[in-house]
Structure formats: structure tokens, C-alpha cells
CSV table of N, CA and C in Angstrom, one decimal:
chain,number,residue,atom,x,y,z
A,1,GLY,N,-7.1,-1.4,1.4
A,1,GLY,CA,-8.2,-1.9,2.2
A,1,GLY,C,-9.5,-1.3,1.7
A,2,ILE,N,-10.6,-1.9,2.1
A,2,ILE,CA,-11.9,-1.5,1.8
A,2,ILE,C,-12.3,-0.2,2.5
A,3,GLY,N,-12.6,0.8,1.8
A,3,GLY,CA,-13.0,2.1,2.4
A,3,GLY,C,-11.9,3.0,2.8
A,4,TYR,N,-10.6,2.6,2.5
A,4,TYR,CA,-9.5,3.4,2.9
A,4,TYR,C,-8.7,3.8,1.6
A,5,GLU,N,-8.2,5.0,1.6
A,5,GLU,CA,-7.4,5.4,0.5
A,5,GLU,C,-6.0,5.7,1.1
A,6,VAL,N,-4.9,5.1,0.5
A,6,VAL,CA,-3.6,5.3,1.0
A,6,VAL,C,-2.8,6.1,0.0
A,7,GLU,N,-2.1,7.1,0.6
A,7,GLU,CA,-1.2,8.0,-0.3
A,7,GLU,C,0.1,8.0,0.4
A,8,SER,N,1.2,8.0,-0.5
A,8,SER,CA,2.5,8.1,0.0
A,8,SER,C,3.3,9.1,-0.7
A,9,ASN,N,3.9,10.0,0.1
A,9,ASN,CA,4.7,11.1,-0.5
A,9,ASN,C,4.0,12.0,-1.5
A,10,LYS,N,2.7,12.2,-1.4
A,10,LYS,CA,2.0,13.1,-2.2
A,10,LYS,C,2.0,14.5,-1.6
A,11,GLU,N,2.0,15.5,-2.4
A,11,GLU,CA,2.1,16.9,-1.9
A,11,GLU,C,0.9,17.2,-1.0
A,12,LYS,N,1.1,17.7,0.2
A,12,LYS,CA,0.1,18.2,1.1
A,12,LYS,C,0.7,19.4,1.8
A,13,GLY,N,0.0,20.5,2.0
A,13,GLY,CA,0.5,21.6,2.7
A,13,GLY,C,1.8,22.1,2.0
A,14,LEU,N,2.8,22.2,2.8
A,14,LEU,CA,4.1,22.7,2.2
A,14,LEU,C,5.1,21.6,2.0
A,15,GLY,N,4.7,20.4,2.1
A,15,GLY,CA,5.6,19.3,1.9
A,15,GLY,C,5.0,18.0,1.4
A,16,ARG,N,5.6,16.9,1.8
A,16,ARG,CA,5.1,15.5,1.4
A,16,ARG,C,5.1,14.6,2.6
A,17,PRO,N,4.0,14.3,3.2
A,17,PRO,CA,4.0,13.3,4.3
A,17,PRO,C,4.3,11.9,3.8
A,18,ASP,N,5.0,11.2,4.7
A,18,ASP,CA,5.4,9.8,4.3
A,18,ASP,C,4.1,9.0,4.0
A,19,ILE,N,3.1,9.0,4.8
A,19,ILE,CA,1.9,8.1,4.6
A,19,ILE,C,0.7,8.9,5.0
A,20,LEU,N,-0.3,8.9,4.2
A,20,LEU,CA,-1.6,9.5,4.5
A,20,LEU,C,-2.7,8.4,4.3
A,21,LEU,N,-3.4,8.1,5.3
A,21,LEU,CA,-4.5,7.1,5.3
A,21,LEU,C,-5.8,7.9,5.4
A,22,LYS,N,-6.7,7.7,4.5
A,22,LYS,CA,-8.0,8.4,4.5
A,22,LYS,C,-9.1,7.4,4.6
A,23,ASP,N,-9.9,7.5,5.7
A,23,ASP,CA,-11.1,6.6,5.9
A,23,ASP,C,-12.3,7.5,5.6
A,24,GLU,N,-12.7,7.5,4.3
A,24,GLU,CA,-13.7,8.4,3.8
A,24,GLU,C,-15.1,8.0,4.4
A,25,ASP,N,-15.4,6.8,4.7
A,25,ASP,CA,-16.7,6.4,5.3
A,25,ASP,C,-16.9,7.0,6.7
A,26,ASN,N,-15.8,7.0,7.5
A,26,ASN,CA,-15.9,7.5,8.9
A,26,ASN,C,-15.3,8.9,9.0
A,27,ARG,N,-14.9,9.5,7.9
A,27,ARG,CA,-14.4,10.9,7.9
A,27,ARG,C,-13.2,11.1,8.8
A,28,ARG,N,-12.2,10.1,8.8
A,28,ARG,CA,-11.0,10.2,9.5
A,28,ARG,C,-9.8,10.1,8.6
A,29,ALA,N,-8.7,10.8,9.0
A,29,ALA,CA,-7.5,10.7,8.3
A,29,ALA,C,-6.3,10.5,9.3
A,30,ILE,N,-5.3,9.8,8.9
A,30,ILE,CA,-4.1,9.5,9.7
A,30,ILE,C,-2.9,10.0,8.9
A,31,ILE,N,-2.2,10.9,9.4
A,31,ILE,CA,-0.9,11.4,8.8
A,31,ILE,C,0.2,10.7,9.6
A,32,ILE,N,1.1,10.1,8.9
A,32,ILE,CA,2.3,9.4,9.5
A,32,ILE,C,3.6,9.9,8.9
A,33,GLU,N,4.5,10.4,9.7
A,33,GLU,CA,5.8,10.8,9.3
A,33,GLU,C,6.8,9.9,10.0
A,34,ALA,N,7.7,9.4,9.3
A,34,ALA,CA,8.7,8.4,9.9
A,34,ALA,C,10.1,9.0,9.8
A,35,LYS,N,10.9,8.6,10.9
A,35,LYS,CA,12.3,9.0,10.9
A,35,LYS,C,13.1,7.7,11.3
A,36,LYS,N,14.4,7.7,10.8
A,36,LYS,CA,15.3,6.6,11.1
A,36,LYS,C,16.2,7.2,12.2
A,37,SER,N,16.3,6.5,13.3
A,37,SER,CA,17.1,7.0,14.4
A,37,SER,C,18.5,6.4,14.3
A,38,GLU,N,19.5,7.2,14.7
A,38,GLU,CA,20.9,6.7,14.7
A,38,GLU,C,21.2,5.8,15.9
A,39,LYS,N,20.4,6.0,17.0
A,39,LYS,CA,20.6,5.1,18.2
A,39,LYS,C,19.3,5.0,18.9
A,40,GLU,N,19.2,4.0,19.7
A,40,GLU,CA,17.9,3.7,20.4
A,40,GLU,C,17.5,4.9,21.3
A,41,ALA,N,18.4,5.5,21.9
A,41,ALA,CA,18.1,6.7,22.8
A,41,ALA,C,17.5,7.9,22.1
A,42,ASP,N,17.7,7.9,20.7
A,42,ASP,CA,17.1,9.0,19.9
A,42,ASP,C,15.7,8.8,19.5
A,43,MET,N,15.1,7.7,19.7
A,43,MET,CA,13.8,7.4,19.1
A,43,MET,C,12.7,8.3,19.6
A,44,ASP,N,12.7,8.6,20.9
A,44,ASP,CA,11.7,9.5,21.4
A,44,ASP,C,11.8,10.9,20.8
A,45,LYS,N,13.0,11.4,20.7
A,45,LYS,CA,13.3,12.7,20.2
A,45,LYS,C,12.9,12.7,18.7
A,46,ASP,N,13.2,11.7,18.0
A,46,ASP,CA,12.9,11.6,16.5
A,46,ASP,C,11.4,11.5,16.3
A,47,CYS,N,10.6,10.9,17.2
A,47,CYS,CA,9.2,10.9,17.0
A,47,CYS,C,8.7,12.3,17.2
A,48,ASP,N,9.2,13.1,18.1
A,48,ASP,CA,8.8,14.5,18.3
A,48,ASP,C,9.2,15.3,17.1
A,49,LYS,N,10.3,15.0,16.5
A,49,LYS,CA,10.7,15.7,15.2
A,49,LYS,C,9.7,15.5,14.1
A,50,ALA,N,9.3,14.2,14.0
A,50,ALA,CA,8.4,13.9,13.0
A,50,ALA,C,7.0,14.6,13.2
A,51,ILE,N,6.6,14.7,14.4
A,51,ILE,CA,5.3,15.4,14.7
A,51,ILE,C,5.5,16.9,14.4
A,52,LYS,N,6.6,17.4,14.8
A,52,LYS,CA,6.9,18.8,14.5
A,52,LYS,C,6.9,19.1,13.0
A,53,GLN,N,7.4,18.2,12.2
A,53,GLN,CA,7.4,18.3,10.8
A,53,GLN,C,6.0,18.3,10.2
A,54,ILE,N,5.1,17.5,10.8
A,54,ILE,CA,3.7,17.4,10.3
A,54,ILE,C,3.1,18.8,10.5
A,55,VAL,N,3.3,19.4,11.7
A,55,VAL,CA,2.7,20.7,12.0
A,55,VAL,C,3.4,21.8,11.2
A,56,ASP,N,4.7,21.9,11.2
A,56,ASP,CA,5.4,22.9,10.5
A,56,ASP,C,5.2,22.9,9.0
A,57,GLU,N,5.0,21.8,8.4
A,57,GLU,CA,4.8,21.7,6.9
A,57,GLU,C,3.3,21.7,6.6
A,58,ARG,N,2.5,21.8,7.6
A,58,ARG,CA,1.0,21.9,7.4
A,58,ARG,C,0.4,20.8,6.6
A,59,TYR,N,0.8,19.5,6.9
A,59,TYR,CA,0.3,18.4,6.1
A,59,TYR,C,-1.2,18.2,6.2
A,60,ALA,N,-1.8,18.7,7.3
A,60,ALA,CA,-3.3,18.5,7.4
A,60,ALA,C,-4.1,19.5,6.6
A,61,GLU,N,-3.4,20.5,6.0
A,61,GLU,CA,-4.2,21.4,5.1
A,61,GLU,C,-4.7,20.7,3.9
A,62,GLY,N,-5.9,21.0,3.6
A,62,GLY,CA,-6.5,20.4,2.4
A,62,GLY,C,-7.3,19.1,2.7
A,63,LEU,N,-7.3,18.7,4.0
A,63,LEU,CA,-8.1,17.6,4.4
A,63,LEU,C,-9.5,18.0,4.9
A,64,TYR,N,-10.2,18.7,4.0
A,64,TYR,CA,-11.5,19.3,4.4
A,64,TYR,C,-12.6,18.2,4.5
A,65,GLY,N,-13.4,18.3,5.5
A,65,GLY,CA,-14.5,17.4,5.6
A,65,GLY,C,-14.2,16.2,6.5
A,66,TYR,N,-13.0,16.1,7.0
A,66,TYR,CA,-12.6,15.0,7.9
A,66,TYR,C,-12.8,15.5,9.3
A,67,GLU,N,-13.6,14.7,10.1
A,67,GLU,CA,-13.9,15.0,11.4
A,67,GLU,C,-12.8,14.8,12.4
A,68,GLN,N,-11.9,13.9,12.1
A,68,GLN,CA,-10.8,13.5,12.9
A,68,GLN,C,-9.6,13.3,12.1
A,69,ILE,N,-8.5,14.1,12.5
A,69,ILE,CA,-7.2,13.9,11.8
A,69,ILE,C,-6.2,13.5,12.9
A,70,ILE,N,-5.6,12.4,12.7
A,70,ILE,CA,-4.7,11.8,13.7
A,70,ILE,C,-3.3,11.9,13.1
A,71,CYS,N,-2.4,12.5,13.9
A,71,CYS,CA,-1.0,12.7,13.4
A,71,CYS,C,-0.1,11.9,14.3
A,72,CYS,N,0.7,11.1,13.6
A,72,CYS,CA,1.6,10.1,14.2
A,72,CYS,C,3.1,10.4,13.8
A,73,GLY,N,4.0,10.4,14.8
A,73,GLY,CA,5.4,10.4,14.5
A,73,GLY,C,6.0,9.1,14.8
A,74,MET,N,6.7,8.5,13.8
A,74,MET,CA,7.3,7.2,14.0
A,74,MET,C,8.8,7.3,13.9
A,75,ALA,N,9.5,6.5,14.7
A,75,ALA,CA,11.0,6.4,14.7
A,75,ALA,C,11.3,4.9,14.6
A,76,PHE,N,12.4,4.6,13.8
A,76,PHE,CA,12.8,3.3,13.7
A,76,PHE,C,14.3,3.2,14.0
A,77,PHE,N,14.7,2.2,14.8
A,77,PHE,CA,16.1,1.9,15.1
A,77,PHE,C,16.3,0.4,15.0
A,78,GLN,N,17.1,-0.1,14.0
A,78,GLN,CA,17.3,-1.5,13.8
A,78,GLN,C,15.9,-2.2,13.6
A,79,LYS,N,15.6,-3.1,14.5
A,79,LYS,CA,14.3,-3.8,14.4
A,79,LYS,C,13.3,-3.3,15.4
A,80,GLN,N,13.5,-2.1,16.0
A,80,GLN,CA,12.6,-1.5,16.9
A,80,GLN,C,11.9,-0.3,16.3
A,81,ALA,N,10.7,-0.1,16.8
A,81,ALA,CA,9.9,1.0,16.3
A,81,ALA,C,9.2,1.7,17.5
A,82,MET,N,9.0,3.0,17.3
A,82,MET,CA,8.3,3.8,18.4
A,82,MET,C,7.3,4.7,17.6
A,83,ILE,N,6.1,4.8,18.2
A,83,ILE,CA,5.1,5.6,17.6
A,83,ILE,C,4.5,6.6,18.7
A,84,LYS,N,4.4,7.8,18.3
A,84,LYS,CA,3.8,8.8,19.2
A,84,LYS,C,2.7,9.5,18.5
A,85,LEU,N,1.6,9.8,19.2
A,85,LEU,CA,0.5,10.5,18.7
A,85,LEU,C,0.6,12.0,19.1
A,86,MET,N,0.3,12.9,18.2
A,86,MET,CA,0.2,14.3,18.5
A,86,MET,C,-0.9,14.6,19.5
A,87,GLU,N,-0.6,15.3,20.6
A,87,GLU,CA,-1.6,15.6,21.6
A,87,GLU,C,-2.3,16.9,21.2
């Protein structure tokens, strides 16, 4: 997209986030970590695991100059998806 840079599985912090979107014009970044759930009831817990991984692996390190960093945990089960934002 215009004005956005998309990275996938590039090294950040201590690991590799699934998706990193950088909006350089507005100085925003979105970190997305995704998990595949074994059952529908696990989706909420798996979103929390994804957010915990973003924090534990320090994926936001190195994103200097960004005024807003949004962290999202995603979980998928069959054709369903759930997204949670880090508070």
C-alpha cells in the first residue's frame, strides 16, 4: 500500500513477528502475531499467548521514532478468526 511498509518474519527484538506494518507518514506501527487454535474455545487464550509472545520477545524494540505501536494477537480456528489488542 501507499505509505506503508510490510514485513513478515523479519528479525525484531529476540524473535520474528509474523507481520509488521509500518506507517511511516503517520509514525505508527502494527505488530501482529498469529496462532492456530486447536478448538474454538482456545481462541481467546491463543490471542493472549500471541500478545505475550510480542512482549516476551520484545518485537517492538528497534521501532524508534514511531509515536504509536499497536500490538495484536490473532487466533484462527477453521474459518473463524479472533483479534485482540494489547492493552
